[in-house]
Coordinates of C-alpha atoms in Angstrom, one line a residue:
M1076 CA 25.7 -31.0 34.6
K1077 CA 23.9 -29.5 37.6
P1078 CA 23.9 -31.9 40.6
S1079 CA 20.7 -33.8 41.5
N1080 CA 18.9 -33.3 44.8
S1081 CA 20.4 -36.5 46.1
D1082 CA 23.9 -35.4 45.2
C1083 CA 23.3 -32.2 47.0
T1084 CA 22.0 -34.1 50.1
R1085 CA 25.1 -36.4 50.1
R1086 CA 27.3 -33.3 49.9
S1087 CA 25.3 -31.1 52.3
H1088 CA 27.9 -31.5 55.0
V1089 CA 30.4 -29.8 52.7
V1090 CA 29.0 -26.3 53.4
R1091 CA 31.7 -24.2 51.9
F1092 CA 31.6 -26.2 48.7
H1093 CA 27.8 -25.9 48.5
I1094 CA 27.9 -22.1 49.0
A1095 CA 30.6 -21.8 46.4
F1096 CA 28.7 -23.9 43.9
S1097 CA 25.5 -21.9 44.5
L1098 CA 27.3 -18.7 43.8
L1099 CA 28.7 -20.3 40.6
V1100 CA 25.2 -21.2 39.5
L1101 CA 23.9 -17.7 40.3
V1102 CA 26.7 -16.1 38.3
A1103 CA 26.1 -18.5 35.4
T1104 CA 22.4 -17.8 35.4
I1105 CA 23.0 -14.0 35.3
T1106 CA 25.5 -14.5 32.5
L1107 CA 23.1 -16.5 30.4
S1108 CA 20.4 -13.9 30.9
I1109 CA 22.8 -11.3 29.4
Q1110 CA 24.4 -13.5 26.8
P1111 CA 22.3 -16.7 26.2
V1112 CA 23.3 -19.6 24.1
Y1113 CA 21.8 -21.8 21.4
F1114 CA 23.1 -25.3 20.6
F1115 CA 22.3 -27.9 18.1
Q1116 CA 21.4 -31.5 18.8
K1117 CA 20.6 -34.3 16.4
N1118 CA 17.0 -35.6 16.6
S1119 CA 16.1 -38.5 14.4
G1120 CA 18.6 -37.3 11.8
T1121 CA 17.1 -33.8 11.8
K1122 CA 19.1 -30.7 12.8
V1123 CA 17.1 -28.9 15.5
L1124 CA 17.7 -25.6 17.2
K1125 CA 17.2 -25.8 20.9
K1126 CA 16.8 -22.7 23.0
V1127 CA 18.7 -22.1 26.2
E1128 CA 17.9 -18.4 26.4
N1129 CA 16.3 -15.7 24.2
R1130 CA 19.1 -13.8 22.6
I1131 CA 21.5 -14.1 19.6
V1132 CA 24.7 -16.1 19.4
N1133 CA 26.8 -16.1 16.3
G1134 CA 24.1 -14.2 14.4
K1135 CA 21.6 -17.1 14.5
T1136 CA 17.9 -17.1 14.9
K1137 CA 16.6 -15.2 17.9
V1138 CA 13.4 -15.5 19.8
G1139 CA 12.2 -12.6 22.0
K1140 CA 11.0 -13.3 25.5
I1141 CA 7.4 -14.1 24.5
A1142 CA 5.0 -16.2 26.5
I1143 CA 3.6 -18.6 23.9
E1144 CA 0.0 -19.6 24.4
K1145 CA -0.9 -23.2 24.4
A1146 CA -1.4 -24.5 20.8
P1147 CA -5.0 -24.5 19.7
G1148 CA -6.8 -27.6 18.7
F1149 CA -6.1 -27.3 15.0
L1150 CA -2.3 -27.7 15.9
A1151 CA -2.5 -30.0 18.9
G1152 CA -4.6 -32.4 17.0
L1153 CA -2.2 -32.9 14.2
D1154 CA -0.9 -36.4 13.3
E1155 CA 2.6 -37.2 14.5
K1156 CA 3.6 -37.7 10.9
T1157 CA 2.6 -34.2 9.9
R1158 CA 5.8 -32.5 8.7
I1159 CA 6.1 -29.0 10.3
G1160 CA 8.7 -26.4 9.6
L1161 CA 9.4 -24.1 12.5
V1162 CA 10.5 -20.5 11.9
N1163 CA 11.8 -18.4 14.9
L1164 CA 10.2 -21.0 17.2
P1165 CA 12.6 -23.4 19.0
Y1166 CA 11.9 -27.1 19.2
D1167 CA 11.3 -27.3 22.9
D1168 CA 8.9 -24.3 22.9
A1169 CA 6.9 -25.9 20.1
K1170 CA 6.6 -29.2 22.0
S1171 CA 5.9 -27.5 25.3
C1172 CA 3.0 -25.5 23.9
G1173 CA 1.5 -28.6 22.4
I1174 CA 2.5 -28.7 18.7
N1175 CA 2.4 -32.3 17.5
G1176 CA 4.1 -33.6 14.4
S1177 CA 7.5 -34.2 12.9
L1178 CA 9.2 -30.9 13.7
T1179 CA 12.1 -29.3 11.8
V1180 CA 13.6 -26.0 12.9
V1181 CA 14.6 -23.8 10.0
D1182 CA 17.6 -21.8 11.2
F1183 CA 18.6 -18.5 9.6
D1184 CA 21.1 -15.7 10.2
V1185 CA 19.4 -12.8 11.8
V1186 CA 19.4 -9.5 10.0
S1187 CA 21.9 -7.1 11.4
N1188 CA 20.7 -4.8 14.2
D1189 CA 22.5 -2.0 12.4
I1190 CA 19.9 -2.2 9.5
T1191 CA 17.0 0.1 10.1
W1192 CA 13.6 0.4 8.3
N1193 CA 14.9 3.6 6.7
D1194 CA 17.8 1.7 5.2
L1195 CA 15.3 -0.6 3.5
Y1196 CA 12.8 2.1 2.7
P1197 CA 14.9 5.2 1.8
S1198 CA 13.2 8.4 0.7
W1199 CA 15.1 8.4 -2.6
I1200 CA 17.1 5.9 -4.6
D1201 CA 19.2 6.4 -7.6
E1202 CA 16.9 4.8 -10.2
E1203 CA 18.8 5.9 -13.3
G1204 CA 22.4 6.3 -12.4
E1205 CA 22.2 10.0 -11.8
S1206 CA 24.6 9.9 -8.8
S1207 CA 28.3 9.2 -8.8
S1208 CA 27.9 7.0 -5.8
H1209 CA 26.2 3.6 -6.0
P1210 CA 24.5 2.8 -2.7
T1211 CA 23.5 -0.9 -2.3
C1212 CA 20.4 -2.4 -0.8
P1213 CA 21.0 -4.0 2.7
T1214 CA 20.8 -7.8 2.8
I1215 CA 18.0 -9.6 4.6
P1216 CA 19.5 -13.1 5.1
M1217 CA 17.5 -16.1 3.9
P1218 CA 18.4 -19.7 4.8
D1219 CA 19.4 -22.3 2.3
F1220 CA 16.2 -24.2 1.8
S1221 CA 17.7 -27.0 -0.4
P1222 CA 18.6 -29.4 2.5
F1223 CA 15.1 -29.5 3.8
N1224 CA 12.5 -32.0 2.9
D1225 CA 9.0 -31.0 1.9
I1226 CA 6.7 -29.9 4.7
D1227 CA 3.0 -29.9 5.3
L1228 CA 2.8 -26.8 7.5
V1229 CA 4.9 -23.7 8.3
V1230 CA 4.7 -22.5 11.9
A1231 CA 6.3 -19.2 12.8
Q1232 CA 6.6 -17.0 15.9
L1233 CA 6.4 -13.3 15.0
P1234 CA 8.0 -10.5 17.0
C1235 CA 5.6 -8.0 18.4
R1236 CA 6.7 -4.7 19.8
R1237 CA 3.3 -3.1 20.0
P1238 CA 2.5 -0.5 21.4
E1239 CA 6.0 0.8 20.8
A1240 CA 6.1 3.5 18.1
G1241 CA 7.0 2.0 14.8
W1242 CA 6.3 -1.5 15.9
N1243 CA 5.0 -2.4 12.4
R1244 CA 8.2 -1.3 10.8
D1245 CA 10.5 -3.8 12.5
V1246 CA 13.2 -5.3 10.2
F1247 CA 13.5 -8.6 12.1
R1248 CA 9.7 -9.0 12.0
L1249 CA 9.8 -8.5 8.2
Q1250 CA 12.6 -11.1 8.0
V1251 CA 10.6 -13.7 9.9
H1252 CA 7.6 -13.2 7.5
L1253 CA 9.9 -13.5 4.5
V1254 CA 11.6 -16.7 5.7
A1255 CA 8.1 -18.2 6.4
A1256 CA 6.9 -17.2 2.9
N1257 CA 9.9 -18.5 1.1
L1258 CA 9.8 -21.8 3.0
A1259 CA 6.1 -22.2 2.1
V1260 CA 6.7 -21.5 -1.6
K1261 CA 9.9 -23.7 -1.9
K1262 CA 9.0 -26.6 0.4
G1263 CA 5.3 -26.4 1.2
N1264 CA 3.0 -29.2 0.0
R1265 CA 0.1 -27.8 -2.0
N1266 CA -3.5 -28.9 -1.5
K1267 CA -5.9 -29.6 -4.3
I1268 CA -6.5 -25.9 -5.0
G1269 CA -2.7 -25.1 -5.0
A1270 CA -2.7 -23.5 -1.5
V1271 CA 0.0 -23.9 1.2
K1272 CA -0.7 -23.7 5.0
L1273 CA 1.0 -21.4 7.4
V1274 CA 0.4 -20.8 11.1
F1275 CA 1.7 -17.7 13.0
T1276 CA 1.7 -17.1 16.7
S1277 CA 2.0 -13.5 17.9
Q1278 CA 0.2 -10.7 19.8
C1279 CA 0.3 -8.8 16.6
E1280 CA -1.6 -9.6 13.4
P1281 CA 0.7 -11.0 10.6
M1282 CA 1.6 -8.5 7.9
R1283 CA -1.4 -8.1 5.6
D1284 CA 1.0 -7.1 2.9
L1285 CA 2.0 -10.8 2.6
F1286 CA -0.8 -12.7 4.2
R1287 CA -4.3 -11.4 3.4
C1288 CA -7.1 -11.7 5.8
D1289 CA -9.1 -13.3 3.0
D1290 CA -6.7 -16.3 3.4
L1291 CA -7.2 -16.6 7.2
V1292 CA -9.0 -19.8 7.8
K1293 CA -8.7 -20.2 11.6
K1294 CA -7.9 -18.0 14.5
D1295 CA -7.6 -18.9 18.1
G1296 CA -6.2 -16.4 20.6
T1297 CA -2.8 -15.4 19.4
W1298 CA -2.7 -18.2 16.7
W1299 CA -3.5 -17.4 13.1
M1300 CA -3.8 -20.1 10.4
Y1301 CA -3.7 -19.2 6.7
E1302 CA -4.2 -21.2 3.5
V1303 CA -2.5 -19.1 0.8
D1304 CA -2.5 -19.7 -3.0
V1305 CA 1.1 -20.5 -3.7
M1306 CA 1.1 -18.5 -7.0
R1307 CA -0.1 -15.4 -5.1
L1308 CA 2.6 -15.9 -2.5
E1309 CA 5.2 -16.4 -5.3
D1310 CA 4.0 -13.1 -6.8
K1311 CA 5.0 -11.5 -3.5
R1312 CA 8.2 -13.6 -3.0
R1313 CA 9.8 -12.7 -6.3
S1314 CA 9.6 -9.0 -5.4
P1315 CA 12.6 -7.1 -3.9
P1316 CA 12.7 -7.4 -0.1
A1317 CA 12.2 -3.6 0.2
T1318 CA 12.0 -0.3 -1.7
C1319 CA 15.8 0.3 -1.7
E1320 CA 15.4 -1.5 -5.0
L1321 CA 12.9 -0.9 -7.8
I1322 CA 10.4 -3.7 -8.2
S1323 CA 11.3 -3.7 -11.9
P1324 CA 14.0 -1.5 -13.3
L1325 CA 13.7 0.4 -16.6
H1326 CA 16.0 -0.8 -19.4
D1327 CA 17.6 1.9 -21.5
E1328 CA 16.3 2.5 -25.0
G1329 CA 18.1 5.8 -25.2
P1330 CA 15.8 8.3 -23.6
N1331 CA 12.8 6.1 -24.0
K1332 CA 13.3 3.8 -21.0
G1333 CA 10.9 0.9 -20.6
F1334 CA 10.3 -1.9 -18.1
V1335 CA 12.6 -4.9 -18.1
A1336 CA 10.6 -7.9 -19.4
G1337 CA 10.8 -11.3 -17.9
K1338 CA 10.9 -11.1 -14.1
F1339 CA 7.3 -10.0 -13.8
N1340 CA 5.7 -11.7 -16.7
P1341 CA 2.2 -13.0 -15.7
L1342 CA 2.4 -16.2 -13.6
P1343 CA 0.7 -19.3 -15.0
S1344 CA -3.1 -19.3 -14.3
Q1345 CA -6.1 -21.5 -15.1
R1346 CA -8.2 -18.5 -16.1
R1347 CA -7.9 -15.0 -17.7
R1348 CA -7.3 -12.3 -15.1
S1349 CA -9.8 -9.5 -14.8
E1350 CA -8.2 -6.1 -14.5
A1351 CA -9.2 -2.4 -14.5
Y1352 CA -8.0 1.2 -14.2
V1353 CA -9.9 3.0 -11.4
T1354 CA -10.4 6.5 -10.2
A1355 CA -12.7 8.2 -7.7
L1356 CA -14.6 11.4 -7.4
H1357 CA -16.3 12.5 -4.2
S1358 CA -17.4 15.6 -2.2
S1359 CA -17.4 17.9 -5.2
D1360 CA -17.3 18.0 -9.0
T1361 CA -13.9 19.8 -9.2
Y1362 CA -12.1 16.9 -10.7
V1363 CA -14.7 15.8 -13.3
C1364 CA -12.7 17.4 -16.2
G1365 CA -9.5 15.7 -14.9
A1366 CA -11.3 12.3 -14.9
I1367 CA -12.5 12.8 -18.4
T1368 CA -9.0 13.6 -19.7
L1369 CA -7.5 10.7 -17.7
A1370 CA -9.8 8.2 -19.4
Q1371 CA -9.0 9.6 -22.8
S1372 CA -5.3 9.5 -22.1
I1373 CA -5.5 5.8 -21.1
R1374 CA -7.4 4.9 -24.3
K1375 CA -5.0 7.0 -26.3
V1376 CA -2.1 4.7 -25.3
N1377 CA -4.1 1.7 -26.5
S1378 CA -5.1 0.1 -23.2
T1379 CA -8.2 -2.0 -23.5
R1380 CA -8.6 -2.7 -19.7
D1381 CA -11.9 -1.7 -18.1
L1382 CA -12.2 1.8 -16.8
V1383 CA -14.1 2.2 -13.5
L1384 CA -15.1 5.4 -11.8
L1385 CA -16.4 5.6 -8.3
H1386 CA -18.5 8.6 -7.5
D1387 CA -20.9 9.9 -4.8
E1388 CA -24.1 12.0 -5.1
F1389 CA -22.1 15.3 -5.6
I1390 CA -21.6 14.4 -9.3
N1391 CA -24.8 15.4 -11.2
P1392 CA -26.5 13.3 -13.9
T1393 CA -25.2 15.5 -16.8
Q1394 CA -21.6 15.1 -15.6
L1395 CA -22.2 11.4 -15.1
H1396 CA -23.4 11.1 -18.7
V1397 CA -20.3 12.8 -20.0
L1398 CA -18.0 10.7 -17.8
H1399 CA -19.7 7.6 -19.3
D1400 CA -19.1 8.9 -22.8
A1401 CA -15.5 9.4 -21.9
G1402 CA -15.2 5.7 -21.3
W1403 CA -15.8 5.2 -17.6
S1404 CA -18.1 2.5 -16.1
L1405 CA -19.8 4.3 -13.2
R1406 CA -20.3 3.0 -9.6
Q1407 CA -22.0 5.1 -7.0
I1408 CA -20.5 4.9 -3.4
E1409 CA -21.3 6.3 0.0
R1410 CA -18.8 8.7 1.4
I1411 CA -16.5 7.6 4.2
H1412 CA -15.9 10.2 6.8
N1413 CA -12.3 10.7 8.1
P1414 CA -12.4 10.8 11.9
R1415 CA -9.2 12.9 11.9
P1416 CA -9.3 15.4 9.0
R1417 CA -7.0 18.3 8.9
S1418 CA -8.0 21.4 10.7
D1419 CA -8.6 23.2 7.4
G1420 CA -11.2 20.5 6.4
L1421 CA -8.9 18.9 3.8
F1422 CA -9.3 15.1 3.5
E1423 CA -12.6 15.1 5.4
Y1424 CA -13.9 12.4 3.0
S1425 CA -10.7 11.2 1.4
Y1426 CA -11.2 7.8 3.0
S1427 CA -14.0 7.3 0.4
K1428 CA -11.1 6.0 -1.8
F1429 CA -11.1 2.8 0.2
H1430 CA -14.1 1.7 -1.8
I1431 CA -11.7 0.6 -4.5
F1432 CA -10.9 -2.5 -2.3
L1433 CA -14.5 -3.6 -2.8
L1434 CA -14.1 -4.1 -6.6
T1435 CA -13.5 -7.8 -6.1
E1436 CA -14.8 -8.7 -9.5
Y1437 CA -11.3 -7.7 -10.6
D1438 CA -8.1 -9.6 -9.7
K1439 CA -6.1 -6.4 -9.7
I1440 CA -6.7 -2.8 -10.3
I1441 CA -4.5 0.3 -11.0
F1442 CA -5.8 3.2 -9.1
L1443 CA -5.1 6.7 -10.5
D1444 CA -6.0 10.1 -9.1
A1445 CA -8.0 12.2 -11.5
D1446 CA -5.2 14.8 -11.7
I1447 CA -3.0 12.3 -13.6
L1448 CA -2.3 12.2 -17.4
V1449 CA -1.1 8.9 -18.9
L1450 CA 1.5 9.2 -21.7
R1451 CA 2.6 5.5 -22.1
N1452 CA 0.8 2.2 -21.7
L1453 CA 0.8 1.2 -18.0
D1454 CA -0.7 -2.3 -18.5
M1455 CA 2.6 -3.9 -17.4
L1456 CA 1.9 -2.7 -13.8
F1457 CA -0.9 -5.3 -13.5
N1458 CA 1.8 -8.0 -13.3
F1459 CA 3.1 -6.4 -10.1
P1460 CA 1.9 -7.3 -6.6
S1461 CA -0.2 -5.1 -4.3
I1462 CA 0.8 -2.5 -3.1
S1463 CA 3.1 -1.2 -5.8
A1464 CA 3.6 2.5 -6.0
R1465 CA 6.2 5.2 -6.3
G1466 CA 7.9 6.7 -3.3
D1467 CA 6.6 9.9 -1.8
H1468 CA 8.9 10.9 1.0
D1469 CA 10.7 9.1 3.9
E1470 CA 9.4 5.5 4.0
F1471 CA 6.0 6.3 2.5
F1472 CA 4.5 5.6 -0.9
N1473 CA 2.4 8.0 -3.0
S1474 CA -1.2 6.8 -3.4
G1475 CA -1.8 8.7 -6.7
I1476 CA -1.0 5.6 -8.8
M1477 CA -0.9 2.2 -7.1
V1478 CA -1.4 -1.4 -7.9
V1479 CA -4.1 -2.9 -5.6
E1480 CA -5.6 -6.3 -5.1
P1481 CA -9.3 -5.8 -4.1
S1482 CA -10.5 -7.6 -1.0
N1483 CA -13.7 -7.3 0.9
C1484 CA -11.9 -8.5 4.0
T1485 CA -9.2 -5.8 3.7
F1486 CA -12.0 -3.1 3.4
K1487 CA -13.6 -4.5 6.6
T1488 CA -10.2 -4.3 8.3
F1489 CA -9.9 -0.6 7.3
M1490 CA -13.3 0.1 8.8
L1491 CA -12.4 -1.7 12.0
N1492 CA -9.2 0.3 12.3
I1493 CA -10.4 3.7 11.0
N1494 CA -10.5 5.3 14.5
S1495 CA -7.3 3.8 15.8
V1496 CA -4.9 4.1 12.9
K1497 CA -3.3 7.6 12.8
S1498 CA -2.6 9.0 9.3
Y1499 CA 0.7 10.9 9.1
D1500 CA -0.9 13.4 6.6
G1501 CA -4.4 13.4 7.9
G1502 CA -5.7 11.7 4.7
D1503 CA -6.1 8.4 2.9
Q1504 CA -2.4 8.2 1.8
G1505 CA -1.2 8.3 5.4
F1506 CA -3.7 5.6 6.5
L1507 CA -2.8 3.3 3.7
N1508 CA 0.9 3.6 4.5
E1509 CA 0.2 2.4 8.1
M1510 CA -1.9 -0.5 6.8
F1511 CA 0.7 -1.5 4.1
V1512 CA 4.2 -1.0 5.3
W1513 CA 5.8 -3.6 3.0
W1514 CA 5.1 -2.0 -0.4
H1515 CA 7.0 -2.2 -3.7
R1516 CA 8.7 0.7 -5.4
L1517 CA 7.6 1.6 -9.0
P1518 CA 10.0 3.8 -11.1
R1519 CA 9.1 7.5 -10.6
R1520 CA 8.5 7.7 -14.4
T1521 CA 5.3 5.8 -13.8
N1522 CA 4.0 8.7 -11.6
F1523 CA 6.1 11.7 -12.3
F1524 CA 5.5 14.6 -10.0
K1525 CA 5.1 18.0 -11.6
V1526 CA 7.5 19.5 -9.1
I1527 CA 10.4 21.8 -10.1
W1528 CA 13.7 20.4 -8.7
A1529 CA 15.9 22.4 -11.1
N1530 CA 18.4 24.9 -9.6
T1531 CA 20.0 26.1 -12.8
T1532 CA 18.8 27.0 -16.3
E1533 CA 20.5 23.9 -17.7
E1534 CA 18.6 21.7 -15.2
K1535 CA 15.3 23.4 -16.0
L1536 CA 15.7 22.9 -19.7
K1537 CA 16.5 19.2 -19.1
F1538 CA 13.5 18.9 -16.8
D1539 CA 11.2 20.6 -19.4
S1540 CA 12.4 18.3 -22.1
T1541 CA 11.3 15.3 -20.0
F1542 CA 7.7 16.4 -20.3
V1543 CA 7.7 17.1 -24.1
A1544 CA 9.8 14.2 -25.3
D1545 CA 8.5 12.4 -28.4
P1546 CA 8.1 9.5 -28.0
P1547 CA 7.3 10.1 -24.3
Q1548 CA 9.9 9.3 -21.7
L1549 CA 7.3 9.4 -18.9
Y1550 CA 4.5 6.9 -18.3
A1551 CA 2.3 9.4 -16.4
I1552 CA 2.4 13.0 -15.1
H1553 CA 0.9 13.8 -11.7
Y1554 CA -0.3 17.4 -11.7
L1555 CA 0.4 18.7 -8.2
G1556 CA -0.8 22.2 -7.1
M1557 CA -3.3 24.0 -9.2
K1558 CA -4.7 21.7 -11.9
P1559 CA -4.4 22.4 -15.7
W1560 CA -8.2 22.7 -16.2
M1561 CA -8.4 25.2 -13.3
C1562 CA -5.9 27.5 -15.1
Y1563 CA -6.1 29.4 -18.3
R1564 CA -4.6 27.2 -21.0
D1565 CA -2.0 29.9 -21.9
Y1566 CA 0.3 29.1 -19.0
D1567 CA 0.5 27.2 -15.7
C1568 CA -1.3 29.4 -13.1
N1569 CA 0.9 28.0 -10.3
W1570 CA 3.3 30.7 -11.4
D1571 CA 1.0 33.3 -9.9
L1572 CA 0.7 31.9 -6.4
E1573 CA 3.7 32.0 -4.0
T1574 CA 2.7 28.9 -2.1
V1575 CA 2.6 26.7 -5.2
R1576 CA 5.2 28.2 -7.6
G1577 CA 7.3 25.1 -7.0
F1578 CA 4.7 23.1 -9.0
A1579 CA 4.7 25.5 -12.0
N1580 CA 5.8 24.1 -15.4
D1581 CA 4.4 25.3 -18.7
E1582 CA 5.6 22.3 -20.8
A1583 CA 3.7 19.9 -18.5
H1584 CA 0.7 22.2 -18.5
W1585 CA 0.6 22.4 -22.3
M1586 CA 1.0 18.6 -22.5
W1587 CA -2.3 18.1 -20.6
W1588 CA -4.0 20.6 -22.9
R1589 CA -2.8 18.8 -26.1
V1590 CA -4.7 15.7 -24.8
H1591 CA -7.7 17.9 -24.0
D1592 CA -7.7 19.4 -27.5
G1593 CA -8.0 16.0 -29.1
M1594 CA -11.2 15.2 -27.2
D1595 CA -14.7 15.4 -28.7
E1596 CA -16.5 18.7 -28.1
G1597 CA -19.1 17.0 -25.9
L1598 CA -16.3 16.0 -23.5
K1599 CA -14.6 19.4 -23.5
K1600 CA -17.7 21.2 -22.1
M1601 CA -17.0 19.7 -18.7
C1602 CA -13.8 21.7 -18.6
R1603 CA -15.3 25.2 -18.7
L1604 CA -14.4 27.7 -16.1
S1605 CA -17.0 28.9 -13.7
I1606 CA -17.4 32.6 -12.9
K1607 CA -15.8 32.1 -9.5
Q1608 CA -12.8 30.3 -11.1
K1609 CA -12.2 33.1 -13.5
R1610 CA -12.5 35.7 -10.8
N1611 CA -9.9 33.7 -8.7
L1612 CA -7.5 33.5 -11.7
N1613 CA -7.7 37.2 -12.3
H1614 CA -7.1 37.9 -8.7
F1615 CA -4.0 35.6 -8.7
R1616 CA -2.7 37.4 -11.8
L1617 CA -3.2 40.8 -10.0
Q1618 CA -1.3 39.6 -6.9
A1619 CA 1.5 38.3 -9.1
S1620 CA 1.8 41.6 -10.8
K1621 CA 2.1 43.4 -7.5
M1622 CA 4.8 41.0 -6.5
R1623 CA 6.5 41.6 -9.8
Y1624 CA 7.5 38.0 -10.2
S1625 CA 10.5 37.7 -12.5
D1626 CA 9.0 34.9 -14.7
G1627 CA 6.6 37.6 -16.0
H1628 CA 3.7 35.2 -16.6
W1629 CA 1.3 37.8 -15.1
K1630 CA 2.1 40.0 -18.1
W1631 CA 1.0 37.4 -20.7
N1632 CA -2.1 38.1 -22.8
I1633 CA -4.8 35.6 -22.1
T1634 CA -6.1 34.0 -25.3
D1635 CA -8.0 31.1 -23.7
P1636 CA -11.6 31.2 -25.2
R1637 CA -13.0 30.0 -21.9
K1638 CA -12.1 33.5 -20.5
D1639 CA -15.1 35.0 -22.2
T1640 CA -17.5 32.0 -22.2

């Protein structure tokens, strides 16, 4: 124990001893700042973690050097009997900043510093045992919650590395969120409407992936208080901790793989959920034909969910009438300008897609781009949490098909951040990936890219067979590159353009046309080729003939009746 002032006075005549002791204290202080220590003490029978310094010892909970603001009135005014679980917040710090109540520190092993965000969110995972190696998902340690009594409130201190690049993709930050969420679900007392209370202190906003701004009931400085429906939080908590694992694997029915039932059956509810498939058309009428075929493909697989199409003024009344006949319920929107579109003008109004978050009459929606064809019923996806999507590249998801929970508050948050959040691709997908970093990976068969990965004839044949399998192996095909309705029906016109030949596949192309051919004639008329489109297609064929592409599609005789219409 450090001597008191009186001790030092009595010994002041021992100068050499005093100097030596001062040096010892100085060395100890420096040592602790480099390698600090935590120790446990018993407090009224409760194990409490006390902080000596802000680093890790034996892999236990760490707390960064953060100046914690004084607790706001809604915490300082709590009854001393209020049972509070502290996450990443030492007992002394909680008391010193004015948190009253019966405090219990929930200790946990800190995730290894060797685990990076890319380990949790790899660009590719072996979904179907295609690789001889079997990589495993890194572990994010969770405490054993069983020894703890029920609590009335969770209070957690969140790390915040902003404005550091990648601050929102911090593994330890994710771990603290998950510990708090699990504690609330497992030990939190529910109020009359089934909600649990959590408070976070941080310079950074809590992850909206887990804690929606709709559930924020109080905010004071760096303190955020949420009341979260425990069933919604359970919906999140039962998901894998990251996309190194599928949110729900596909069980093997021979080639006809389907979702594993059970884990994501609907949670108990007092009412029937309202759900819809949604697409959006804006800035031009180029995708009208695609949207019509999309609606027909959804109905063809026997889904009875609502179909909602968002559109702007660029879709004319005749087209709207046919879209309605195809099955869409129509909602007009105002375009949202992208403050940072690409230099070529692409994605200038792609943020208009954000209007899907305003469809709050629905509990969940599945958004689909209009260049998608559904081959199998996707209704199972409504059981998955927001945001669920397939991987695109690196740690990012593809926004072509995604499960979304609409929220007015989330939409407002987008608008507040539209000028500050930088999209990696200049479009809506990049923006959404910055707003929702903790997403959930759907199997790629739910949104299968029409991209040629094959390097050999055998691989190509296997790839082609995937598109034409009967019954279908795929849930949906995403038509990248030139769209089927923009080509002659005879073959995939991506073959004729050097820049998009990687997207060319005749089997997938013909699959789209088979659905088209089953539509009523009144719907098909929206898929006619304009004079300009036909001129472009003929130009592409001419250029392909000059390049003498070995596939020889440029030699094919065109029989598409739209050629002469």
